[in-house]
Structure formats: C-alpha cells, structure tokens
PDB file of C-alpha atoms in Angstrom:
ATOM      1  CA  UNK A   1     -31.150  -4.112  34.300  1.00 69.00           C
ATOM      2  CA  UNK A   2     -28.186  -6.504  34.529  1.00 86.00           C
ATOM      3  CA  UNK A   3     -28.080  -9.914  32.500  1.00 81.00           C
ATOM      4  CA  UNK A   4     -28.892 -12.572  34.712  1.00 78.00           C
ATOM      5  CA  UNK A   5     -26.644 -15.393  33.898  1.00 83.00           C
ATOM      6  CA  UNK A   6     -24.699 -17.143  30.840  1.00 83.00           C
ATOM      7  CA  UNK A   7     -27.614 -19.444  29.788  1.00 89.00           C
ATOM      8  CA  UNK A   8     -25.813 -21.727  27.013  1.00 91.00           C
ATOM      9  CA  UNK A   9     -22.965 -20.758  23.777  1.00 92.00           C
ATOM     10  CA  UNK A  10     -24.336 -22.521  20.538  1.00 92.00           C
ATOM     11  CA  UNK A  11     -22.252 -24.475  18.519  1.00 92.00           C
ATOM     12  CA  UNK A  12     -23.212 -25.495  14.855  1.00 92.00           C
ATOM     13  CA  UNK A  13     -22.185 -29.017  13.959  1.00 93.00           C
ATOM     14  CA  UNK A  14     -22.615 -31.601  10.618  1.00 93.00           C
ATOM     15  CA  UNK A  15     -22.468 -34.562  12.516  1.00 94.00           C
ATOM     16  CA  UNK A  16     -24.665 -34.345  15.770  1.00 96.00           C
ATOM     17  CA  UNK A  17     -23.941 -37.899  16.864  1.00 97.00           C
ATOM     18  CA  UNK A  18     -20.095 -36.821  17.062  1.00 95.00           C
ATOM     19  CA  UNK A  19     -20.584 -33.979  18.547  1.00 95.00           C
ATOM     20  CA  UNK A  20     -22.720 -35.326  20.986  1.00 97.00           C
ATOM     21  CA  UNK A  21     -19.752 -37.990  22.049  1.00 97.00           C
ATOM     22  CA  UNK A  22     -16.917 -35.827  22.041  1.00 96.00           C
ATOM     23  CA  UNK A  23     -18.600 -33.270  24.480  1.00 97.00           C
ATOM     24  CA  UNK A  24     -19.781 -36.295  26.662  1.00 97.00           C
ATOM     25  CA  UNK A  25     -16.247 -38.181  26.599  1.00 97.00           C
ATOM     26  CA  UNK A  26     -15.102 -34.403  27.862  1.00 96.00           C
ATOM     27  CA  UNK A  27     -17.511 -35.117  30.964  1.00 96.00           C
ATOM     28  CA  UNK A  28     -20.618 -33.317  29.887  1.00 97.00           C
ATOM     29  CA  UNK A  29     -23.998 -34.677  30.048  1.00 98.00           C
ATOM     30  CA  UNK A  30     -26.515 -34.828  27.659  1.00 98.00           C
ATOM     31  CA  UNK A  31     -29.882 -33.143  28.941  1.00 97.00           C
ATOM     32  CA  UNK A  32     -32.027 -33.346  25.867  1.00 97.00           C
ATOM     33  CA  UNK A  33     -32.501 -33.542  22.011  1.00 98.00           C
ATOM     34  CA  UNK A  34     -35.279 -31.628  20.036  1.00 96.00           C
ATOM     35  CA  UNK A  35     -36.433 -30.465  16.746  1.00 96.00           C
ATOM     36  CA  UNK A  36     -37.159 -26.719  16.445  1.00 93.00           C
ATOM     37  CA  UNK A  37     -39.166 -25.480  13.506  1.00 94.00           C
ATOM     38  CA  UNK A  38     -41.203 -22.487  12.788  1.00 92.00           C
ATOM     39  CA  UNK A  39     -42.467 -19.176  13.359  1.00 92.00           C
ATOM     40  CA  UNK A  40     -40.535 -18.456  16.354  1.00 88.00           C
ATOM     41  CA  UNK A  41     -36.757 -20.300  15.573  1.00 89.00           C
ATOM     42  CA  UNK A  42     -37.359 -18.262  11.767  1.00 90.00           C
ATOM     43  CA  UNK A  43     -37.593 -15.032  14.034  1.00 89.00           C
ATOM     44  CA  UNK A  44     -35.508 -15.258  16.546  1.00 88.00           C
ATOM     45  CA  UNK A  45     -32.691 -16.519  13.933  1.00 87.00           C
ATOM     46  CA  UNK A  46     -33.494 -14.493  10.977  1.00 90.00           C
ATOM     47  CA  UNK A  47     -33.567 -16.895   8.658  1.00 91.00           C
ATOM     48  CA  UNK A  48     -36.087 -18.335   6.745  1.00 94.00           C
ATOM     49  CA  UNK A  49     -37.509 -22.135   6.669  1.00 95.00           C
ATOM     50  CA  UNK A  50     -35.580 -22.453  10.002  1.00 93.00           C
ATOM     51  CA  UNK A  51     -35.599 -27.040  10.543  1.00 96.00           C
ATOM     52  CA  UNK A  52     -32.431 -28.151  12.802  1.00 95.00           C
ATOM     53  CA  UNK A  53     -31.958 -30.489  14.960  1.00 97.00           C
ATOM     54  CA  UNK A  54     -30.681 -29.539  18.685  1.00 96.00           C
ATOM     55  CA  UNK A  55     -29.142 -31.393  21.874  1.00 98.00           C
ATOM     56  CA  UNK A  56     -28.407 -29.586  25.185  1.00 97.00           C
ATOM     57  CA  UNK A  57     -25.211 -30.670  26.763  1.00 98.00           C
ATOM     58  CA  UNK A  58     -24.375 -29.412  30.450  1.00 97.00           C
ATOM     59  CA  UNK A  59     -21.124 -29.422  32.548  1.00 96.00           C
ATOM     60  CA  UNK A  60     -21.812 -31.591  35.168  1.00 96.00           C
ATOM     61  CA  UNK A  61     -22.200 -29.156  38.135  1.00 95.00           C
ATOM     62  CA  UNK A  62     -25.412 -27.980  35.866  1.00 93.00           C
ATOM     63  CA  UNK A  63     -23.984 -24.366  35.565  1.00 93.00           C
ATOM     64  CA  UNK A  64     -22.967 -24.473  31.480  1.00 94.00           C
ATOM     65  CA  UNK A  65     -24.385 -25.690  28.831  1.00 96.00           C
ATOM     66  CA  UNK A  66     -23.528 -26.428  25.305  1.00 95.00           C
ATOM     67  CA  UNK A  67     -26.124 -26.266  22.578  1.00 95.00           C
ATOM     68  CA  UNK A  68     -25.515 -28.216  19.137  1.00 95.00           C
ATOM     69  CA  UNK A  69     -27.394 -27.300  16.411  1.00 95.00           C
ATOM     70  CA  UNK A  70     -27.708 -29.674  13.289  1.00 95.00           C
ATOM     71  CA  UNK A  71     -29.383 -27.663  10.111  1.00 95.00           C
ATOM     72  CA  UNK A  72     -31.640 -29.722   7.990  1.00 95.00           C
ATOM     73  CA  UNK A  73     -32.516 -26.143   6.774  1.00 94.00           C
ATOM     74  CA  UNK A  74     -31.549 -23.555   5.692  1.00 93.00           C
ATOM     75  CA  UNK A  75     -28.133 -25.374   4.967  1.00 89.00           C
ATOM     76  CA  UNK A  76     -25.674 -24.905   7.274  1.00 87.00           C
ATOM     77  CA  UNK A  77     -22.938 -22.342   5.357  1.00 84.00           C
ATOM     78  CA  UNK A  78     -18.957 -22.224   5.740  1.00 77.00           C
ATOM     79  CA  UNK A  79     -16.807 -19.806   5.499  1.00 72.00           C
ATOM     80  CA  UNK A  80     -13.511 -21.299   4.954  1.00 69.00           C
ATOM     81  CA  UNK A  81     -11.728 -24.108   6.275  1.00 69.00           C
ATOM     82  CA  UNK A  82     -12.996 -25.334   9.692  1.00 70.00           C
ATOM     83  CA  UNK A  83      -9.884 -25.411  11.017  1.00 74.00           C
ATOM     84  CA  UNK A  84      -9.043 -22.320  11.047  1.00 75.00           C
ATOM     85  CA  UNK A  85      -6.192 -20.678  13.596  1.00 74.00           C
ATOM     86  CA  UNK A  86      -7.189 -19.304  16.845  1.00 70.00           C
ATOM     87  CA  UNK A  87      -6.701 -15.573  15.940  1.00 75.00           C
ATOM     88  CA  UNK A  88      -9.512 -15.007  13.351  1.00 74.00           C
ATOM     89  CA  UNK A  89     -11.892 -12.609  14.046  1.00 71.00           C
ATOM     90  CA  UNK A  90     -15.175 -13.919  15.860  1.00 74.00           C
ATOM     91  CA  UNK A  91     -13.924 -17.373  16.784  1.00 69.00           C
ATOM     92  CA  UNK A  92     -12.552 -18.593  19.557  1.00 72.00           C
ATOM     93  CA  UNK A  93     -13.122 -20.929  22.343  1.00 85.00           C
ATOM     94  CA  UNK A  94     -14.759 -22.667  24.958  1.00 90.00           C
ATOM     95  CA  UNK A  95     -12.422 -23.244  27.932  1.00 92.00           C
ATOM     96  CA  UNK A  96     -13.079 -26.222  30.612  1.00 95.00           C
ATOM     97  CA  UNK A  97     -11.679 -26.876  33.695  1.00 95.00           C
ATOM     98  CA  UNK A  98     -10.762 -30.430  34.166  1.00 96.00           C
ATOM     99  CA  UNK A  99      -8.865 -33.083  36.800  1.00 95.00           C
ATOM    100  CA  UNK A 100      -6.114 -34.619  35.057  1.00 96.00           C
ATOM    101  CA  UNK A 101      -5.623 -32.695  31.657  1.00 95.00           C
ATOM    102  CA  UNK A 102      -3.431 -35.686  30.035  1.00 96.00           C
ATOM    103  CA  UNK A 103      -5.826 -38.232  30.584  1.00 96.00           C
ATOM    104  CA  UNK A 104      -8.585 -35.959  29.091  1.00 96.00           C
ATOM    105  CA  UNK A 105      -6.981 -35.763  26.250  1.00 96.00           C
ATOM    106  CA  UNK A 106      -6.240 -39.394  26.173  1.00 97.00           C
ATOM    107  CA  UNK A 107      -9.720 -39.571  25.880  1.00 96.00           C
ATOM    108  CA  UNK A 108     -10.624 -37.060  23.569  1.00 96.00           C
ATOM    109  CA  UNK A 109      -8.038 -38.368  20.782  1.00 96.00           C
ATOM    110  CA  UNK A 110     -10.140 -41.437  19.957  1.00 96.00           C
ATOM    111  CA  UNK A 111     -13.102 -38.497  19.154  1.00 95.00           C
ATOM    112  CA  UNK A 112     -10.833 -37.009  16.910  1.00 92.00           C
ATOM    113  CA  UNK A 113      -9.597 -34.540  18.600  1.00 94.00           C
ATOM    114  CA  UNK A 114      -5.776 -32.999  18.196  1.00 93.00           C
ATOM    115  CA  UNK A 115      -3.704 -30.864  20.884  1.00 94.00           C
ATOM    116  CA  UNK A 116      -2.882 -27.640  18.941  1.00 92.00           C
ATOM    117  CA  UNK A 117       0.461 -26.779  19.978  1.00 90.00           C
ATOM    118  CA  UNK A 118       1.313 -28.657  23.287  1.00 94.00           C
ATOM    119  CA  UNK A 119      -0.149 -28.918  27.489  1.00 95.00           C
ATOM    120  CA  UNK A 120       2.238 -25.519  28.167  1.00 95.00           C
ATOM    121  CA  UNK A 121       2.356 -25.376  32.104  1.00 94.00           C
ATOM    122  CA  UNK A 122       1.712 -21.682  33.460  1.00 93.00           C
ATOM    123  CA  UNK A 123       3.656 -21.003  36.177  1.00 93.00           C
ATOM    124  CA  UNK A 124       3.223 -23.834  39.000  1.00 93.00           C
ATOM    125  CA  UNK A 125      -0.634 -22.812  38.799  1.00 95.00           C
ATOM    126  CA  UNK A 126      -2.348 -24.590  35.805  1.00 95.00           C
ATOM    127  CA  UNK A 127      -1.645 -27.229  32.246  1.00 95.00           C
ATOM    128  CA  UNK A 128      -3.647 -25.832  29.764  1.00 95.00           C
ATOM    129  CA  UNK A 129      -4.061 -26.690  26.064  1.00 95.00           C
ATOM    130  CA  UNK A 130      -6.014 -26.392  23.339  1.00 93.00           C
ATOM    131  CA  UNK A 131      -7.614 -28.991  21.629  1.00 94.00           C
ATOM    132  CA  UNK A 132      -9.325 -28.764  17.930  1.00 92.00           C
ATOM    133  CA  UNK A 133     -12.552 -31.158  18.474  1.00 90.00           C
ATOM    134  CA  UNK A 134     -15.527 -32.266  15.661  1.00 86.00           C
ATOM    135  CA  UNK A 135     -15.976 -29.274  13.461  1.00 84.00           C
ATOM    136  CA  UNK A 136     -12.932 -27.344  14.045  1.00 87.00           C
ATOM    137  CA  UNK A 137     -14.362 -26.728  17.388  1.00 89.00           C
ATOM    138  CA  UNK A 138     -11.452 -25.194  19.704  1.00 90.00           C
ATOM    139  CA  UNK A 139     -11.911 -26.356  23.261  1.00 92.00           C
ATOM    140  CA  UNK A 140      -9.725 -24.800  26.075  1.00 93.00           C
ATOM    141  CA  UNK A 141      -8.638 -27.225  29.183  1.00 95.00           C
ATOM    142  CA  UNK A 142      -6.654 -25.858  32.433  1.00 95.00           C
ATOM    143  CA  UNK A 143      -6.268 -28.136  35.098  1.00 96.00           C
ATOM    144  CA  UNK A 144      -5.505 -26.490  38.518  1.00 96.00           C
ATOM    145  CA  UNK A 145      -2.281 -27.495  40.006  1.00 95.00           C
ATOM    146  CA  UNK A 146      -1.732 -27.699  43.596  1.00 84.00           C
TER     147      UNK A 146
END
C-alpha cells in the first residue's frame, strides 16, 4: 500500500493571527479555523489535555496546505532559540514556488520576515532564498526563470 498524497505539514505558532497573515501575504488562502479538543487530538498527539487552536491555509492551486496550531494546552514547549540555523537536526523548511521572488519578499518584510543570506541565482534556471518568517519559521522561495 502506497501513501496517497502529502495531505498538510503542521506548523506550531504563538501568535495565530500573524501567522495567519504572513502565510496569506505569501499568496495562501485561508480555508478554515477550528478548535480541537479531546479524546481523539489527546490520542492521536500523545499528549494529555490536548486544547489548540487550528487554521488550514492552502496554496492556491488547492494542492498544499499549511496547518497552524495555537496551544492553549498543554503549553506549547521550546527548545532553544527559534531562530535557529538551517542545519539542526529535524528542522528545516517549507519551499514555495513563486512569480517574482523580489516583490514577494517586498511583501513579506512588513510581516516580519528577513532574507537569510541573500536571492542567490542558480544557474540561469531559478532565484531562490530563504526567508525566516513568524516563529523562526524558514520558508524556501524559487522563482523559475525563463
């Protein structure tokens, strides 16, 4: 039996409403918020008391989602700084394709968001950077060239 299809990557946030805008500046849309409590979120999670607050963002060709989680409990936990470098073990990124890479990031900026290193140009195929959004979250863009 083979998996069927990436359905969403989860992201846990502090500040939903933040989150929220910087994916949608990016171009995603927001399908849907919800609470999720109980039985079922303690056991598919693990945890106990599970209470968090969740929105579904999609890219807009409806193929990827997002999902934010806010914890009202158990407490969302760190480990570390959240802006931590892009080799640690277990973190990485989510990586977007996009029109006009400059202008996205232009746009992104006012969301807090900072290019970490520079838009490197690979070959005369793609710009790509990296850009450290709410959270510490590290969001890939490569815009095709050509």
């Amino acid at each position: 039996m083979a998996i069927q299809r990436m359905d969403n990557v989860g992201i846990v946030v502090e500040d939903m409403d933040a989150a929220i805008a910087f994916f949608v500046e990016l171009g995603m849309e927001l399908e849907g918020r919800a609470e999720v409590k109980g039985p079922v979120a303690d056991q598919c999670t693990g945890l106990d008391g599970v209470h968090c607050d969740i929105a579904m963002v999609r890219t807009p060709d409806g193929h990827s989602r997002l999902e934010l989680a806010k914890y009202r409990s158990p407490a969302a936990t760190s480990e570390g700084p959240r802006n931590k470098p892009h080799n640690i073990l277990g973190t990485h990124r989510v990586m977007f394709a996009v029109d006009d890479l400059e202008d996205t990031v232009a746009r992104l900026r006012p969301h807090g968001a900072e290019v970490l290193g520079e838009i490197a140009r690979f070959e005369d195929s793609y710009l790509l950077c990296y850009v450290r959004g709410p959270e510490g979250i590290i969001v890939g863009l490569a815009q095709q060239l050509g």
